[in-house]
Amino acid sequence: MALTKERLRTTAPTTAKELSKRTSYSLMGAWVAVLAVIEILEPRTAEAIPLWGWIAAYAQLGTIVAAFVGLTRRARYGVTATLLGSLLLLGGVFACPATGHHAFGLWWMGEFAASLAFVGVSANAYFRRS
């Protein structure tokens, strides 16, 4: 399949500040996939969530909303929000068993792997600048 000028125009960014459709859709798909994996793997909580946990959860929700708005608009801040959100997610994976909110188990390794892969994907998109 040959790349035509028509096809290049539909996937390449039109300005330096605009994301390609491929990057935008890939990051939105990565968000959905990693959140689904974490929801499936995470066990029931052992204790109530402390106040700082609620603050971190709302910050995480804010990054998700900002990422999806930015990625839908194909704006650079969507990638920045994705990178920040992936780092918050990785921190949350470490915080849950460390604080006693969840008991440590094999589920943690799956969440850690998914979160670490997500940090890698979002960092790649952030530093690639396309």
Tab-separated table of C-alpha atoms in Angstrom:
chain	number	residue	atom	x	y	z
A	1	MET	CA	0.000	0.000	0.000
A	2	ALA	CA	1.557	3.238	-1.112
A	3	LEU	CA	1.421	6.340	1.027
A	4	THR	CA	-0.322	9.046	-0.890
A	5	LYS	CA	-0.351	12.768	-0.211
A	6	GLU	CA	-4.021	12.446	0.709
A	7	ARG	CA	-3.304	9.863	3.408
A	8	LEU	CA	-0.376	11.837	4.810
A	9	ARG	CA	-2.565	14.905	5.184
A	10	THR	CA	-5.151	13.066	7.263
A	11	THR	CA	-2.707	11.638	9.822
A	12	ALA	CA	0.051	14.249	10.085
A	13	PRO	CA	-0.348	17.285	12.342
A	14	THR	CA	-1.121	20.533	10.535
A	15	THR	CA	0.811	22.729	12.980
A	16	ALA	CA	3.628	22.181	15.448
A	17	LYS	CA	1.162	22.495	18.352
A	18	GLU	CA	-1.325	19.973	16.978
A	19	LEU	CA	-1.100	16.219	17.570
A	20	SER	CA	-1.506	13.652	14.865
A	21	LYS	CA	-4.705	11.640	14.913
A	22	ARG	CA	-2.686	8.500	15.464
A	23	THR	CA	-1.013	9.855	18.614
A	24	SER	CA	-4.254	11.260	19.948
A	25	TYR	CA	-6.267	8.074	19.399
A	26	SER	CA	-3.440	5.860	20.651
A	27	LEU	CA	-3.191	7.731	23.939
A	28	MET	CA	-6.956	7.686	24.449
A	29	GLY	CA	-6.920	3.945	23.837
A	30	ALA	CA	-4.015	3.543	26.261
A	31	TRP	CA	-5.988	5.383	28.955
A	32	VAL	CA	-8.984	3.117	28.485
A	33	ALA	CA	-6.843	-0.026	28.454
A	34	VAL	CA	-4.782	0.774	31.551
A	35	LEU	CA	-7.819	1.878	33.562
A	36	ALA	CA	-9.647	-1.311	32.569
A	37	VAL	CA	-6.691	-3.490	33.586
A	38	ILE	CA	-6.397	-1.746	36.941
A	39	GLU	CA	-10.129	-2.013	37.596
A	40	ILE	CA	-10.087	-5.720	36.799
A	41	LEU	CA	-7.007	-6.534	38.884
A	42	GLU	CA	-7.527	-4.364	41.957
A	43	PRO	CA	-9.016	-6.240	44.940
A	44	ARG	CA	-11.492	-4.913	47.477
A	45	THR	CA	-10.099	-2.366	49.872
A	46	ALA	CA	-8.867	-3.394	53.305
A	47	GLU	CA	-9.336	0.030	54.899
A	48	ALA	CA	-11.079	3.320	54.200
A	49	ILE	CA	-9.370	5.805	51.928
A	50	PRO	CA	-7.587	8.579	53.885
A	51	LEU	CA	-8.096	12.254	53.044
A	52	TRP	CA	-4.854	12.497	51.060
A	53	GLY	CA	-6.048	9.486	49.042
A	54	TRP	CA	-9.218	11.323	48.066
A	55	ILE	CA	-7.179	14.372	47.073
A	56	ALA	CA	-4.915	12.187	44.919
A	57	ALA	CA	-7.947	10.451	43.392
A	58	TYR	CA	-9.520	13.771	42.407
A	59	ALA	CA	-6.186	14.965	40.996
A	60	GLN	CA	-6.069	11.740	38.960
A	61	LEU	CA	-9.606	12.343	37.724
A	62	GLY	CA	-8.610	15.893	36.744
A	63	THR	CA	-5.693	14.614	34.680
A	64	ILE	CA	-7.945	12.091	32.951
A	65	VAL	CA	-10.483	14.771	32.033
A	66	ALA	CA	-7.765	17.191	30.892
A	67	ALA	CA	-6.086	14.451	28.876
A	68	PHE	CA	-9.271	13.421	27.074
A	69	VAL	CA	-10.276	17.016	26.356
A	70	GLY	CA	-6.797	17.813	25.065
A	71	LEU	CA	-6.472	14.622	23.058
A	72	THR	CA	-9.919	15.078	21.537
A	73	ARG	CA	-8.891	18.585	20.457
A	74	ARG	CA	-5.492	17.181	19.369
A	75	ALA	CA	-3.747	19.751	21.587
A	76	ARG	CA	-0.306	19.285	23.144
A	77	TYR	CA	-1.618	19.713	26.675
A	78	GLY	CA	-3.443	16.391	26.255
A	79	VAL	CA	-0.083	14.620	26.072
A	80	THR	CA	1.219	16.595	29.055
A	81	ALA	CA	-1.869	15.675	31.085
A	82	THR	CA	-1.450	12.049	30.028
A	83	LEU	CA	2.151	11.986	31.224
A	84	LEU	CA	1.229	13.628	34.528
A	85	GLY	CA	-1.724	11.266	34.951
A	86	SER	CA	0.382	8.200	34.213
A	87	LEU	CA	2.917	9.266	36.843
A	88	LEU	CA	0.120	9.826	39.374
A	89	LEU	CA	-1.258	6.397	38.508
A	90	LEU	CA	2.135	4.775	39.059
A	91	GLY	CA	2.421	6.547	42.410
A	92	GLY	CA	-1.021	5.296	43.363
A	93	VAL	CA	-0.056	1.729	42.519
A	94	PHE	CA	2.805	2.007	45.008
A	95	ALA	CA	0.734	3.838	47.632
A	96	CYS	CA	-2.113	1.324	47.898
A	97	PRO	CA	-0.249	-1.611	49.481
A	98	ALA	CA	2.289	0.669	51.201
A	99	THR	CA	-0.442	2.441	53.177
A	100	GLY	CA	-2.493	-0.661	53.929
A	101	HIS	CA	-5.378	0.406	51.714
A	102	HIS	CA	-5.063	-2.884	49.843
A	103	ALA	CA	-3.311	-6.063	50.885
A	104	PHE	CA	-0.191	-6.766	48.834
A	105	GLY	CA	-0.597	-9.562	46.283
A	106	LEU	CA	-0.013	-10.702	42.728
A	107	TRP	CA	-2.548	-8.172	41.477
A	108	TRP	CA	0.027	-5.507	42.301
A	109	MET	CA	2.523	-6.841	39.763
A	110	GLY	CA	-0.060	-6.620	36.985
A	111	GLU	CA	-1.010	-3.072	37.950
A	112	PHE	CA	2.640	-2.098	38.224
A	113	ALA	CA	3.416	-3.516	34.773
A	114	ALA	CA	0.399	-1.781	33.196
A	115	SER	CA	1.175	1.542	34.891
A	116	LEU	CA	4.865	1.411	34.019
A	117	ALA	CA	4.068	0.619	30.383
A	118	PHE	CA	1.627	3.533	30.353
A	119	VAL	CA	4.312	5.881	31.711
A	120	GLY	CA	6.600	4.692	28.909
A	121	VAL	CA	3.983	5.223	26.199
A	122	SER	CA	3.023	8.676	27.460
A	123	ALA	CA	6.665	9.751	27.933
A	124	ASN	CA	7.423	8.607	24.391
A	125	ALA	CA	4.528	10.682	23.057
A	126	TYR	CA	5.544	13.664	25.185
A	127	PHE	CA	9.163	13.724	24.081
A	128	ARG	CA	8.413	12.844	20.443
A	129	ARG	CA	6.467	16.097	19.969
A	130	SER	CA	4.182	14.903	17.195
